[in-house]
Structures are given as C-alpha cells and as structure tokens.
Amino acid sequence: MNLSDSLRLHARWSVDLDAAQHARVVADLAVQHVAAGEPFCRKGEDVDAWIGVMAGLVKLSSSLPDGRTMTFTGVPPGGWFGEGSLLKREPRKYEAVALRDSTVARLPRPTFEWLLGTSIPFNRFLLLQLNERLSQFIGLVEYERLLDPDAKLARAIADLFNPILYPGNGPRLEISQAELALLGGVSRQRANQSLRRLEQAGLLAVEYAAIRVLDLDGLRRFGG
DNA sequence: TCATTAAATTGTT
DNA sequence: AACAATTTAATGA
C-alpha cells in the first residue's frame, strides 16, 4: 500500500483537500516505525508536528510524579493527535507509547498551519475532533470514579471505535485482551471477565486477538 | 496441500 | 503471577 492509499484510509481529513494541498501533505509527511513499548512522544518536548497513527495501536498517557501512569485513551489507526499543543505552542502535555509495533506519520507544524489557513474542510475536521475529544474526556472523568471494571472497559472500548475521531475503521479491531486491559486500567484477568459479560449483553463479539463491536451506544451507556 | 512446530493469545487457578 | 489450552502463522515435505 502506497502513501496515498494509506492517507485515504487513515487520514480522512486529507480527502477533502485540493490537489495542491494534497501534494504538499504527501511531500511533507514523515512516516516512522515505532517498536512495541517505545514512547515516541514525551511529556515536555517541543511539539513540531501533528501525529497520526497509520498502523498498530498507540496509547496516550500521563505519568504522575509518584511513578504511576494514567492512561487517557488508546488511538487506533486513523487517529490524529497533538493538535492542542500545536495550536497553543506549548510543550507536549502527555506521552504517546506504542502498545505494539506501529507506524506513525508526522505532519510538520508549518504544513499544519498552512492547511489551517487555506482549507475550510481541514478546519471543520479539527473543530469536530476537538469537540469530540472534549466529550470524550468528560466521560473519562465520569468513569474514573465509577470504579466498576466492566464499565471502565466498556468506555475504553467505545472510545476506540469513535467514528468521528477514527473514521474509516470498521466494527472490528485487532487488539489483544492484554492491550485492552492496559487501556481500561484493569488486570488482564478482569478484562477477560468483563469482555465475556459485554459479549453476554450483546454489545460486542469476542474473537481471537480481536473484538467486533455490535452496539456502540450500548457500550457507551454501559454501567452509566 | 498437509503436517509439524513455534509463537501469541486466551482461559483458568 | 503462573500454568495449560487454544489459535494462528510459518515452515517444509
């Protein structure tokens, strides 16, 4: 699969660009492979690019002073992040770690700002994404204090299938139960139990190293 | 194409 | 955390 195909799939915002804009994006994008467990964005670093996940699976988290880490969300292929710090010209506020071998693309700041100034569809995409993230993080605060592991996992999964943040992905996602446990902040055993309950409730289907979502709204509402 | 083996993932304790 | 069972992928006849 060449870069253009990959962009149509995993950079949905690029399909609404005109020829010149698309050409510059293709020319300026830097594709990078990151190994599982590798933190490829660190807290405090200068933000010089907008980052998209082309393949694999990424986790956005913040490490607290006491050494513990708090996971915000998982980012499947098609997800782009970092626009907040890019817009505000501030150091990165969290870190990004690859949960498995992944491919990420970096869109340099000058290109990002050029699109911001020249493409209305690009602005619309960003606005929708920022709005969606806001409600996502409000939900995060809610379920952190719920403490019900089933509900926590349900919300973490629902986030992964957000059609606005990660368009172009179908109802099926290849992800191990160990990876889901990391994202949900629960043990793998607990994740296994929760997945069976969610399957029993008809919200998703558990497959080998994958899950298939059957009722996204049901997952979002689960336990809440 | 089929059988064997290794590696990854799952299910259970 | 450890273990056994299951599934997949890779290898070679």
GROMACS .gro file of N, CA and C in nm, chain A residues 4 10 20 28 31 42 57 82 93 105 120 134 136 141 150 153 166 186 194 203 219 221:
model
   66
    4SER      N    1  -0.038   0.736  -0.059
    4SER     CA    2  -0.166   0.797  -0.093
    4SER      C    3  -0.283   0.709  -0.047
   10HIS      N    4  -0.635   0.637   0.646
   10HIS     CA    5  -0.601   0.674   0.784
   10HIS      C    6  -0.577   0.822   0.806
   20ALA      N    7  -0.327   2.064  -0.481
   20ALA     CA    8  -0.203   2.125  -0.434
   20ALA      C    9  -0.180   2.094  -0.286
   28ASP      N   10   0.539   1.636   0.256
   28ASP     CA   11   0.593   1.678   0.386
   28ASP      C   12   0.578   1.573   0.496
   31VAL      N   13   0.699   0.939   0.765
   31VAL     CA   14   0.647   0.814   0.820
   31VAL      C   15   0.754   0.748   0.905
   42ARG      N   16   0.717   1.243   2.413
   42ARG     CA   17   0.742   1.255   2.556
   42ARG      C   18   0.686   1.385   2.610
   57LEU      N   19  -0.118   0.029   1.721
   57LEU     CA   20  -0.204   0.081   1.828
   57LEU      C   21  -0.119   0.162   1.925
   82GLY      N   22  -0.237   1.566   1.908
   82GLY     CA   23  -0.132   1.665   1.931
   82GLY      C   24  -0.168   1.803   1.881
   93LYS      N   25   0.195   1.779   2.653
   93LYS     CA   26   0.139   1.765   2.787
   93LYS      C   27   0.127   1.619   2.831
  105ALA      N   28   0.272   0.876   1.138
  105ALA     CA   29   0.309   0.979   1.041
  105ALA      C   30   0.313   1.113   1.112
  120ILE      N   31  -1.088   2.511   0.443
  120ILE     CA   32  -1.203   2.511   0.535
  120ILE      C   33  -1.241   2.370   0.580
  134LEU      N   34  -1.345   1.666   2.370
  134LEU     CA   35  -1.397   1.729   2.491
  134LEU      C   36  -1.497   1.636   2.559
  136GLN      N   37  -1.527   1.325   2.512
  136GLN     CA   38  -1.458   1.201   2.549
  136GLN      C   39  -1.391   1.215   2.686
  141VAL      N   40  -1.355   1.139   3.301
  141VAL     CA   41  -1.366   1.181   3.441
  141VAL      C   42  -1.479   1.105   3.509
  150ASP      N   43  -1.618  -0.337   3.463
  150ASP     CA   44  -1.692  -0.364   3.339
  150ASP      C   45  -1.721  -0.234   3.265
  153LEU      N   46  -1.400  -0.073   3.115
  153LEU     CA   47  -1.356  -0.136   2.991
  153LEU      C   48  -1.451  -0.103   2.876
  166TYR      N   49  -1.193   0.843   1.476
  166TYR     CA   50  -1.123   0.741   1.398
  166TYR      C   51  -1.211   0.690   1.285
  186VAL      N   52  -0.736  -0.205   3.390
  186VAL     CA   53  -0.776  -0.321   3.469
  186VAL      C   54  -0.678  -0.434   3.442
  194SER      N   55  -1.472  -0.917   3.198
  194SER     CA   56  -1.558  -0.809   3.152
  194SER      C   57  -1.599  -0.829   3.007
  203LEU      N   58  -2.327  -0.660   2.334
  203LEU     CA   59  -2.269  -0.533   2.292
  203LEU      C   60  -2.152  -0.552   2.197
  219LEU      N   61  -2.234   0.026   2.453
  219LEU     CA   62  -2.107   0.027   2.525
  219LEU      C   63  -2.087   0.158   2.599
  221ARG      N   64  -2.310   0.358   2.710
  221ARG     CA   65  -2.404   0.375   2.822
  221ARG      C   66  -2.383   0.273   2.931
   0.00000   0.00000   0.00000
